[in-house]
Amino acid sequence: MPHIPEITWQRDLGLDWKTPYTVRYASNLDDGPHHGMPLGGFGAGCIGRSHSGDFNLWHLDGGEHIFKTLPACQFSIFEQTGEQTDEQILEPGQASTSQAYALSTTATEGDSLAAWPSYPARSKEQSTGSYQALYPRSWFTYENVYQAQLTCEQLTPILPHNYKETSYPVAVFEWTAHNPTDQPLTLSIMVSWQNTVGWFRNMNPTEEITIRDDGSPVYDYQSAWGKSAGNFNRLLQTKQGPAILMDSSRTSQTTQEGDGQWCLALGKLPAEAEAFCCGRWNPAGDGAELWQSFSQSGKIPQLDDTNPAAEGEQIAGAIAVRFTLQPGETLQIPFALAWDFPVTEFAQGVNYYRRYTDFFGTDGKQAEAIATTALTHYKTWQQQIIDWQQPILDRADLSEPIKMALMNELYDLTDGGTLWSAGSDGDPVGQFAVLECIDYRWYESLDVRLYGSFALLELWPELEKSVIRAFARAIPAEDNDKRVIGYYKTIGADMPLAQRKVANATPHDLGAPNEHVWEKTNYTAYQDCNLWKDLGSDYVLQVYRDYLFTGADDIEFLAECWPAVVAALDYLKEFDLDGDGIPENSGAPDQTFDDWRLQGISAYCGGLWIAALEAAIAMAHILQTKTDISVDEAIAKHQTWLTQAKPLYQETLWNGRYYNLDSGSGSKVVMADQLCGQFYARMLGLPDVVPEDCAKSALKTVYESCFLNFKNAQFGAANGLLLDGSPVNPGDTHPLEVWTGINFGIAAFLVQMNLKDEAFRLTETVIQQIYDNGLQFRTPEAITSVGTFRASHYLRAMAIWALVTVLDREESIK
């Protein structure tokens, strides 16, 4: 049987949660806890299969989210004990020696596939198997139902520093069957799939938005779900084995969004195995046309019917493999599922080809080629994934829960509405973007990726730099459109109008799926992000970080970003109204904690500003040495500001134990992320923002007040509490939330300050909250102490990779 790593996320098949986390606000997305690891390459669109065995996640239209089960898309197993026969003739009273189940523990609704019995879920008495995940591999193991030992491994070639196979729209399912009995066992593995070509396109391509109850902008997305007229299937014989190609009649000569193919393909079989292909059956009926034969003999009707679906009709295909295992015998059967939907459309007529089209073409007719490629190379991919993960799993300086979460939190790079465009002269590996989350559907929010981009930086640095280049191009741009600011709706005030993007203001994000991502930025209208006091600093720090941690030799990258660095700091300095060297917060929520009013000099934004000035000066000296770019004026200017700012920050905010929230509110709150600037400065080898003893004192206070004193350290560190762990205001929103990504960032800071035990305890507490409460593979931004969450599929949670960055950095310094 296949080796499954000891470190995985595991759940018994079909085991439900008694009290899973639920959403904090009714308008937030809550699909329930039945989520599994996504399948599919970055930016290729992905699908998801839950621990119950059903396929229920469909992220095949870039940036759009569909969560619903398609019963016809699933695996089924037939098993017969004893010698193989095609028909069982039972004597009166004789028990059947065969059984067959569809391998989803979730019963179908209504009459759909009523003839297909569901696989038994775990009972009080015993388990029926388990689901395990270590992204990008997952396993279903079946036990105590069939006589055979059965495992299905699922994988996609997500490979670090790989900018080719990582983009492929494909999933491989490798079945391993073993006969532990003293009798022959005849088995048949069936995979069925519904032809959904054409479903994943926007039928309402409008840029119009509305402001929902939480103040966030939303637009109306209407998919073509269920519209199958013109779809058809045909049988193929590939180099590997039989396959079913699922296609649709096309009316346009050019490939449009939603046009494409599915291909369900079987790998090479041993001589004793038989394959059966049914190219057309009705997934909207009771399923008896397939199940009657399959449940009796493991066969399905052999049918090649290419007639297109009529209006209102649904069609599906299925492949079954039947074989007999002698006692002690083991056999492996690989399947591949590939899709080719090459176009992502944003606003109507704004089309991009996906990255994988650089290798397979743009005609939307390459599903067979993709599936065949997968079946040819998946063993190599499997080993490459093992070779990448094993050194991490073997690390003595990481705990098992952290190792598990490191791998599984990467899921968001696949299913975070991810975009990865085809390459171009300006972007040779394409442009890349991940949504802030499904609730807040805009891309690469800069304040969020300050922590959430460490995984991309560590594993796919060229994609990371492509995002930073996109911001460099966006900073000087201007957009004079006016829009309402949604925050004021949440406090019952009139919503003012604000300019969308001011020239040289650092944009909050790179746009949304219904407009023109990378070109039309600053989509969010919750706050006026032109007024934010952290974004410019965030950008500067990420430029220098990405330069340093990708070899410190990409001068072209640094030079390309430099004008935006200078512009961002100049613009931010305009908010230093009293000329003391530090931009002031305005008293409105004007930073990443965008429900939290900061006034005057703030610990959070002021520290980032000082660190950013240090980074800009360091970058200028590099450019001065290695290029002919004129930087003398910038160095003098930034040094003047820094000389003013650094002592002022310390004198104004240090209270002898920690740093005050700000200089204007008089608040005594302990802000958990008060020294983000200090964390970044030390990580980048820059001069400290604050004295080391003050930093350590403040961090210990954060740990005690926001974590240990908050609800008996059960949930993680809340964003802002009084010294005793009590709230300033019990009705506060952001201060009383535990932000997963901020917690992982604080844990990295703890490691940096030689408080590793504290770092691991904090990290493992948050991991437990996510993975024990039905939040796996939809990690939220925020959880609360009453079992609610907000903003699932959140980008910032990949900040757990900051632990790796800091641990490796500290080790290299030693």
JSON list of N, CA, C and O in Angstrom, two decimals, residues 388-429:
[
{"chain": "A", "resi": 388, "resn": "TRP", "atom": "N", "xyz": [10.52, 17.65, -2.22]},
{"chain": "A", "resi": 388, "resn": "TRP", "atom": "CA", "xyz": [10.36, 19.02, -1.70]},
{"chain": "A", "resi": 388, "resn": "TRP", "atom": "C", "xyz": [9.89, 19.00, -0.25]},
{"chain": "A", "resi": 388, "resn": "TRP", "atom": "O", "xyz": [10.45, 19.71, 0.60]},
{"chain": "A", "resi": 389, "resn": "GLN", "atom": "N", "xyz": [8.90, 18.18, 0.06]},
{"chain": "A", "resi": 389, "resn": "GLN", "atom": "CA", "xyz": [8.29, 18.23, 1.38]},
{"chain": "A", "resi": 389, "resn": "GLN", "atom": "C", "xyz": [9.10, 17.53, 2.46]},
{"chain": "A", "resi": 389, "resn": "GLN", "atom": "O", "xyz": [9.06, 17.94, 3.63]},
{"chain": "A", "resi": 390, "resn": "GLN", "atom": "N", "xyz": [9.82, 16.48, 2.10]},
{"chain": "A", "resi": 390, "resn": "GLN", "atom": "CA", "xyz": [10.45, 15.67, 3.13]},
{"chain": "A", "resi": 390, "resn": "GLN", "atom": "C", "xyz": [11.43, 16.45, 4.01]},
{"chain": "A", "resi": 390, "resn": "GLN", "atom": "O", "xyz": [11.42, 16.30, 5.24]},
{"chain": "A", "resi": 391, "resn": "PRO", "atom": "N", "xyz": [12.28, 17.31, 3.44]},
{"chain": "A", "resi": 391, "resn": "PRO", "atom": "CA", "xyz": [13.17, 18.08, 4.32]},
{"chain": "A", "resi": 391, "resn": "PRO", "atom": "C", "xyz": [12.40, 18.97, 5.30]},
{"chain": "A", "resi": 391, "resn": "PRO", "atom": "O", "xyz": [12.87, 19.20, 6.43]},
{"chain": "A", "resi": 392, "resn": "ILE", "atom": "N", "xyz": [11.24, 19.45, 4.90]},
{"chain": "A", "resi": 392, "resn": "ILE", "atom": "CA", "xyz": [10.43, 20.26, 5.81]},
{"chain": "A", "resi": 392, "resn": "ILE", "atom": "C", "xyz": [9.83, 19.37, 6.90]},
{"chain": "A", "resi": 392, "resn": "ILE", "atom": "O", "xyz": [9.84, 19.71, 8.09]},
{"chain": "A", "resi": 393, "resn": "LEU", "atom": "N", "xyz": [9.32, 18.20, 6.49]},
{"chain": "A", "resi": 393, "resn": "LEU", "atom": "CA", "xyz": [8.74, 17.27, 7.45]},
{"chain": "A", "resi": 393, "resn": "LEU", "atom": "C", "xyz": [9.79, 16.73, 8.41]},
{"chain": "A", "resi": 393, "resn": "LEU", "atom": "O", "xyz": [9.46, 16.31, 9.54]},
{"chain": "A", "resi": 394, "resn": "ASP", "atom": "N", "xyz": [11.05, 16.73, 7.99]},
{"chain": "A", "resi": 394, "resn": "ASP", "atom": "CA", "xyz": [12.13, 16.20, 8.83]},
{"chain": "A", "resi": 394, "resn": "ASP", "atom": "C", "xyz": [12.74, 17.26, 9.75]},
{"chain": "A", "resi": 394, "resn": "ASP", "atom": "O", "xyz": [13.60, 16.94, 10.58]},
{"chain": "A", "resi": 395, "resn": "ARG", "atom": "N", "xyz": [12.34, 18.52, 9.58]},
{"chain": "A", "resi": 395, "resn": "ARG", "atom": "CA", "xyz": [12.96, 19.58, 10.37]},
{"chain": "A", "resi": 395, "resn": "ARG", "atom": "C", "xyz": [12.70, 19.39, 11.86]},
{"chain": "A", "resi": 395, "resn": "ARG", "atom": "O", "xyz": [11.56, 19.21, 12.29]},
{"chain": "A", "resi": 396, "resn": "ALA", "atom": "N", "xyz": [13.78, 19.48, 12.64]},
{"chain": "A", "resi": 396, "resn": "ALA", "atom": "CA", "xyz": [13.65, 19.33, 14.09]},
{"chain": "A", "resi": 396, "resn": "ALA", "atom": "C", "xyz": [13.21, 20.63, 14.75]},
{"chain": "A", "resi": 396, "resn": "ALA", "atom": "O", "xyz": [12.80, 20.62, 15.91]},
{"chain": "A", "resi": 397, "resn": "ASP", "atom": "N", "xyz": [13.32, 21.74, 14.02]},
{"chain": "A", "resi": 397, "resn": "ASP", "atom": "CA", "xyz": [12.99, 23.04, 14.62]},
{"chain": "A", "resi": 397, "resn": "ASP", "atom": "C", "xyz": [11.55, 23.45, 14.36]},
{"chain": "A", "resi": 397, "resn": "ASP", "atom": "O", "xyz": [11.17, 24.60, 14.63]},
{"chain": "A", "resi": 398, "resn": "LEU", "atom": "N", "xyz": [10.72, 22.54, 13.85]},
{"chain": "A", "resi": 398, "resn": "LEU", "atom": "CA", "xyz": [9.31, 22.81, 13.64]},
{"chain": "A", "resi": 398, "resn": "LEU", "atom": "C", "xyz": [8.49, 21.69, 14.26]},
{"chain": "A", "resi": 398, "resn": "LEU", "atom": "O", "xyz": [8.87, 20.52, 14.18]},
{"chain": "A", "resi": 399, "resn": "SER", "atom": "N", "xyz": [7.37, 22.03, 14.85]},
{"chain": "A", "resi": 399, "resn": "SER", "atom": "CA", "xyz": [6.49, 21.02, 15.43]},
{"chain": "A", "resi": 399, "resn": "SER", "atom": "C", "xyz": [5.62, 20.40, 14.34]},
{"chain": "A", "resi": 399, "resn": "SER", "atom": "O", "xyz": [5.47, 20.95, 13.24]},
{"chain": "A", "resi": 400, "resn": "GLU", "atom": "N", "xyz": [5.03, 19.26, 14.65]},
{"chain": "A", "resi": 400, "resn": "GLU", "atom": "CA", "xyz": [4.21, 18.56, 13.65]},
{"chain": "A", "resi": 400, "resn": "GLU", "atom": "C", "xyz": [3.00, 19.37, 13.21]},
{"chain": "A", "resi": 400, "resn": "GLU", "atom": "O", "xyz": [2.70, 19.43, 12.01]},
{"chain": "A", "resi": 401, "resn": "PRO", "atom": "N", "xyz": [2.25, 20.01, 14.12]},
{"chain": "A", "resi": 401, "resn": "PRO", "atom": "CA", "xyz": [1.13, 20.82, 13.64]},
{"chain": "A", "resi": 401, "resn": "PRO", "atom": "C", "xyz": [1.57, 21.94, 12.71]},
{"chain": "A", "resi": 401, "resn": "PRO", "atom": "O", "xyz": [0.87, 22.25, 11.73]},
{"chain": "A", "resi": 402, "resn": "ILE", "atom": "N", "xyz": [2.71, 22.54, 12.98]},
{"chain": "A", "resi": 402, "resn": "ILE", "atom": "CA", "xyz": [3.19, 23.63, 12.11]},
{"chain": "A", "resi": 402, "resn": "ILE", "atom": "C", "xyz": [3.59, 23.09, 10.75]},
{"chain": "A", "resi": 402, "resn": "ILE", "atom": "O", "xyz": [3.30, 23.70, 9.72]},
{"chain": "A", "resi": 403, "resn": "LYS", "atom": "N", "xyz": [4.24, 21.95, 10.71]},
{"chain": "A", "resi": 403, "resn": "LYS", "atom": "CA", "xyz": [4.61, 21.35, 9.43]},
{"chain": "A", "resi": 403, "resn": "LYS", "atom": "C", "xyz": [3.37, 21.05, 8.59]},
{"chain": "A", "resi": 403, "resn": "LYS", "atom": "O", "xyz": [3.34, 21.30, 7.37]},
{"chain": "A", "resi": 404, "resn": "MET", "atom": "N", "xyz": [2.35, 20.50, 9.25]},
{"chain": "A", "resi": 404, "resn": "MET", "atom": "CA", "xyz": [1.10, 20.21, 8.54]},
{"chain": "A", "resi": 404, "resn": "MET", "atom": "C", "xyz": [0.49, 21.48, 7.97]},
{"chain": "A", "resi": 404, "resn": "MET", "atom": "O", "xyz": [0.11, 21.54, 6.79]},
{"chain": "A", "resi": 405, "resn": "ALA", "atom": "N", "xyz": [0.42, 22.51, 8.79]},
{"chain": "A", "resi": 405, "resn": "ALA", "atom": "CA", "xyz": [-0.22, 23.75, 8.36]},
{"chain": "A", "resi": 405, "resn": "ALA", "atom": "C", "xyz": [0.61, 24.47, 7.30]},
{"chain": "A", "resi": 405, "resn": "ALA", "atom": "O", "xyz": [0.04, 25.12, 6.41]},
{"chain": "A", "resi": 406, "resn": "LEU", "atom": "N", "xyz": [1.91, 24.39, 7.38]},
{"chain": "A", "resi": 406, "resn": "LEU", "atom": "CA", "xyz": [2.75, 25.00, 6.35]},
{"chain": "A", "resi": 406, "resn": "LEU", "atom": "C", "xyz": [2.35, 24.51, 4.97]},
{"chain": "A", "resi": 406, "resn": "LEU", "atom": "O", "xyz": [2.18, 25.30, 4.03]},
{"chain": "A", "resi": 407, "resn": "MET", "atom": "N", "xyz": [2.19, 23.21, 4.84]},
{"chain": "A", "resi": 407, "resn": "MET", "atom": "CA", "xyz": [1.83, 22.65, 3.54]},
{"chain": "A", "resi": 407, "resn": "MET", "atom": "C", "xyz": [0.39, 22.98, 3.17]},
{"chain": "A", "resi": 407, "resn": "MET", "atom": "O", "xyz": [0.10, 23.44, 2.06]},
{"chain": "A", "resi": 408, "resn": "ASN", "atom": "N", "xyz": [-0.52, 22.76, 4.09]},
{"chain": "A", "resi": 408, "resn": "ASN", "atom": "CA", "xyz": [-1.93, 22.87, 3.74]},
{"chain": "A", "resi": 408, "resn": "ASN", "atom": "C", "xyz": [-2.40, 24.31, 3.55]},
{"chain": "A", "resi": 408, "resn": "ASN", "atom": "O", "xyz": [-3.34, 24.57, 2.80]},
{"chain": "A", "resi": 409, "resn": "GLU", "atom": "N", "xyz": [-1.75, 25.28, 4.20]},
{"chain": "A", "resi": 409, "resn": "GLU", "atom": "CA", "xyz": [-2.14, 26.67, 3.99]},
{"chain": "A", "resi": 409, "resn": "GLU", "atom": "C", "xyz": [-1.77, 27.16, 2.59]},
{"chain": "A", "resi": 409, "resn": "GLU", "atom": "O", "xyz": [-2.27, 28.20, 2.15]},
{"chain": "A", "resi": 410, "resn": "LEU", "atom": "N", "xyz": [-0.94, 26.43, 1.88]},
{"chain": "A", "resi": 410, "resn": "LEU", "atom": "CA", "xyz": [-0.63, 26.79, 0.50]},
{"chain": "A", "resi": 410, "resn": "LEU", "atom": "C", "xyz": [-1.82, 26.59, -0.43]},
{"chain": "A", "resi": 410, "resn": "LEU", "atom": "O", "xyz": [-1.77, 27.02, -1.59]},
{"chain": "A", "resi": 411, "resn": "TYR", "atom": "N", "xyz": [-2.86, 25.94, 0.07]},
{"chain": "A", "resi": 411, "resn": "TYR", "atom": "CA", "xyz": [-4.05, 25.69, -0.76]},
{"chain": "A", "resi": 411, "resn": "TYR", "atom": "C", "xyz": [-4.57, 26.96, -1.41]},
{"chain": "A", "resi": 411, "resn": "TYR", "atom": "O", "xyz": [-5.12, 26.94, -2.52]},
{"chain": "A", "resi": 412, "resn": "ASP", "atom": "N", "xyz": [-4.38, 28.10, -0.73]},
{"chain": "A", "resi": 412, "resn": "ASP", "atom": "CA", "xyz": [-4.98, 29.35, -1.22]},
{"chain": "A", "resi": 412, "resn": "ASP", "atom": "C", "xyz": [-4.34, 29.82, -2.52]},
{"chain": "A", "resi": 412, "resn": "ASP", "atom": "O", "xyz": [-4.94, 30.57, -3.29]},
{"chain": "A", "resi": 413, "resn": "LEU", "atom": "N", "xyz": [-3.12, 29.37, -2.78]},
{"chain": "A", "resi": 413, "resn": "LEU", "atom": "CA", "xyz": [-2.47, 29.73, -4.04]},
{"chain": "A", "resi": 413, "resn": "LEU", "atom": "C", "xyz": [-3.15, 29.04, -5.23]},
{"chain": "A", "resi": 413, "resn": "LEU", "atom": "O", "xyz": [-2.95, 29.44, -6.38]},
{"chain": "A", "resi": 414, "resn": "THR", "atom": "N", "xyz": [-3.94, 28.01, -4.95]},
{"chain": "A", "resi": 414, "resn": "THR", "atom": "CA", "xyz": [-4.73, 27.37, -5.99]},
{"chain": "A", "resi": 414, "resn": "THR", "atom": "C", "xyz": [-6.15, 27.90, -6.01]},
{"chain": "A", "resi": 414, "resn": "THR", "atom": "O", "xyz": [-6.67, 28.29, -7.05]},
{"chain": "A", "resi": 415, "resn": "ASP", "atom": "N", "xyz": [-6.78, 27.94, -4.83]},
{"chain": "A", "resi": 415, "resn": "ASP", "atom": "CA", "xyz": [-8.23, 28.20, -4.86]},
{"chain": "A", "resi": 415, "resn": "ASP", "atom": "C", "xyz": [-8.61, 29.61, -4.40]},
{"chain": "A", "resi": 415, "resn": "ASP", "atom": "O", "xyz": [-9.79, 29.91, -4.24]},
{"chain": "A", "resi": 416, "resn": "GLY", "atom": "N", "xyz": [-7.64, 30.49, -4.26]},
{"chain": "A", "resi": 416, "resn": "GLY", "atom": "CA", "xyz": [-7.95, 31.86, -3.87]},
{"chain": "A", "resi": 416, "resn": "GLY", "atom": "C", "xyz": [-8.37, 32.73, -5.04]},
{"chain": "A", "resi": 416, "resn": "GLY", "atom": "O", "xyz": [-7.96, 33.89, -5.13]},
{"chain": "A", "resi": 417, "resn": "GLY", "atom": "N", "xyz": [-9.21, 32.16, -5.93]},
{"chain": "A", "resi": 417, "resn": "GLY", "atom": "CA", "xyz": [-9.59, 32.91, -7.13]},
{"chain": "A", "resi": 417, "resn": "GLY", "atom": "C", "xyz": [-8.39, 33.25, -7.99]},
{"chain": "A", "resi": 417, "resn": "GLY", "atom": "O", "xyz": [-8.37, 34.26, -8.70]},
{"chain": "A", "resi": 418, "resn": "THR", "atom": "N", "xyz": [-7.37, 32.40, -7.94]},
{"chain": "A", "resi": 418, "resn": "THR", "atom": "CA", "xyz": [-6.04, 32.73, -8.43]},
{"chain": "A", "resi": 418, "resn": "THR", "atom": "C", "xyz": [-6.01, 32.98, -9.94]},
{"chain": "A", "resi": 418, "resn": "THR", "atom": "O", "xyz": [-6.58, 32.22, -10.72]},
{"chain": "A", "resi": 419, "resn": "LEU", "atom": "N", "xyz": [-5.28, 34.02, -10.31]},
{"chain": "A", "resi": 419, "resn": "LEU", "atom": "CA", "xyz": [-5.01, 34.35, -11.71]},
{"chain": "A", "resi": 419, "resn": "LEU", "atom": "C", "xyz": [-3.53, 34.14, -11.98]},
{"chain": "A", "resi": 419, "resn": "LEU", "atom": "O", "xyz": [-2.68, 34.50, -11.17]},
{"chain": "A", "resi": 420, "resn": "TRP", "atom": "N", "xyz": [-3.24, 33.57, -13.14]},
{"chain": "A", "resi": 420, "resn": "TRP", "atom": "CA", "xyz": [-1.85, 33.49, -13.62]},
{"chain": "A", "resi": 420, "resn": "TRP", "atom": "C", "xyz": [-1.94, 33.56, -15.14]},
{"chain": "A", "resi": 420, "resn": "TRP", "atom": "O", "xyz": [-2.39, 32.63, -15.79]},
{"chain": "A", "resi": 421, "resn": "SER", "atom": "N", "xyz": [-1.53, 34.67, -15.69]},
{"chain": "A", "resi": 421, "resn": "SER", "atom": "CA", "xyz": [-1.70, 34.90, -17.11]},
{"chain": "A", "resi": 421, "resn": "SER", "atom": "C", "xyz": [-0.56, 34.30, -17.91]},
{"chain": "A", "resi": 421, "resn": "SER", "atom": "O", "xyz": [0.51, 33.96, -17.37]},
{"chain": "A", "resi": 422, "resn": "ALA", "atom": "N", "xyz": [-0.77, 34.18, -19.20]},
{"chain": "A", "resi": 422, "resn": "ALA", "atom": "CA", "xyz": [0.29, 33.75, -20.10]},
{"chain": "A", "resi": 422, "resn": "ALA", "atom": "C", "xyz": [1.44, 34.76, -20.07]},
{"chain": "A", "resi": 422, "resn": "ALA", "atom": "O", "xyz": [1.26, 35.93, -19.75]},
{"chain": "A", "resi": 423, "resn": "GLY", "atom": "N", "xyz": [2.63, 34.29, -20.40]},
{"chain": "A", "resi": 423, "resn": "GLY", "atom": "CA", "xyz": [3.80, 35.15, -20.38]},
{"chain": "A", "resi": 423, "resn": "GLY", "atom": "C", "xyz": [3.77, 36.20, -21.48]},
{"chain": "A", "resi": 423, "resn": "GLY", "atom": "O", "xyz": [3.06, 36.07, -22.49]},
{"chain": "A", "resi": 424, "resn": "SER", "atom": "N", "xyz": [4.55, 37.25, -21.28]},
{"chain": "A", "resi": 424, "resn": "SER", "atom": "CA", "xyz": [4.68, 38.32, -22.27]},
{"chain": "A", "resi": 424, "resn": "SER", "atom": "C", "xyz": [6.10, 38.86, -22.19]},
{"chain": "A", "resi": 424, "resn": "SER", "atom": "O", "xyz": [6.89, 38.46, -21.32]},
{"chain": "A", "resi": 425, "resn": "ASP", "atom": "N", "xyz": [6.44, 39.79, -23.07]},
{"chain": "A", "resi": 425, "resn": "ASP", "atom": "CA", "xyz": [7.78, 40.37, -23.03]},
{"chain": "A", "resi": 425, "resn": "ASP", "atom": "C", "xyz": [8.04, 41.07, -21.70]},
{"chain": "A", "resi": 425, "resn": "ASP", "atom": "O", "xyz": [9.13, 40.97, -21.13]},
{"chain": "A", "resi": 426, "resn": "GLY", "atom": "N", "xyz": [7.04, 41.79, -21.20]},
{"chain": "A", "resi": 426, "resn": "GLY", "atom": "CA", "xyz": [7.21, 42.49, -19.94]},
{"chain": "A", "resi": 426, "resn": "GLY", "atom": "C", "xyz": [7.11, 41.61, -18.72]},
{"chain": "A", "resi": 426, "resn": "GLY", "atom": "O", "xyz": [7.70, 41.91, -17.67]},
{"chain": "A", "resi": 427, "resn": "ASP", "atom": "N", "xyz": [6.37, 40.52, -18.84]},
{"chain": "A", "resi": 427, "resn": "ASP", "atom": "CA", "xyz": [6.18, 39.57, -17.73]},
{"chain": "A", "resi": 427, "resn": "ASP", "atom": "C", "xyz": [6.41, 38.16, -18.27]},
{"chain": "A", "resi": 427, "resn": "ASP", "atom": "O", "xyz": [5.47, 37.44, -18.61]},
{"chain": "A", "resi": 428, "resn": "PRO", "atom": "N", "xyz": [7.67, 37.76, -18.38]},
{"chain": "A", "resi": 428, "resn": "PRO", "atom": "CA", "xyz": [7.99, 36.48, -19.05]},
{"chain": "A", "resi": 428, "resn": "PRO", "atom": "C", "xyz": [7.38, 35.25, -18.42]},
{"chain": "A", "resi": 428, "resn": "PRO", "atom": "O", "xyz": [7.13, 34.27, -19.11]},
{"chain": "A", "resi": 429, "resn": "VAL", "atom": "N", "xyz": [7.11, 35.28, -17.11]},
{"chain": "A", "resi": 429, "resn": "VAL", "atom": "CA", "xyz": [6.42, 34.13, -16.49]},
{"chain": "A", "resi": 429, "resn": "VAL", "atom": "C", "xyz": [4.96, 34.46, -16.23]},
{"chain": "A", "resi": 429, "resn": "VAL", "atom": "O", "xyz": [4.27, 33.74, -15.51]}
]
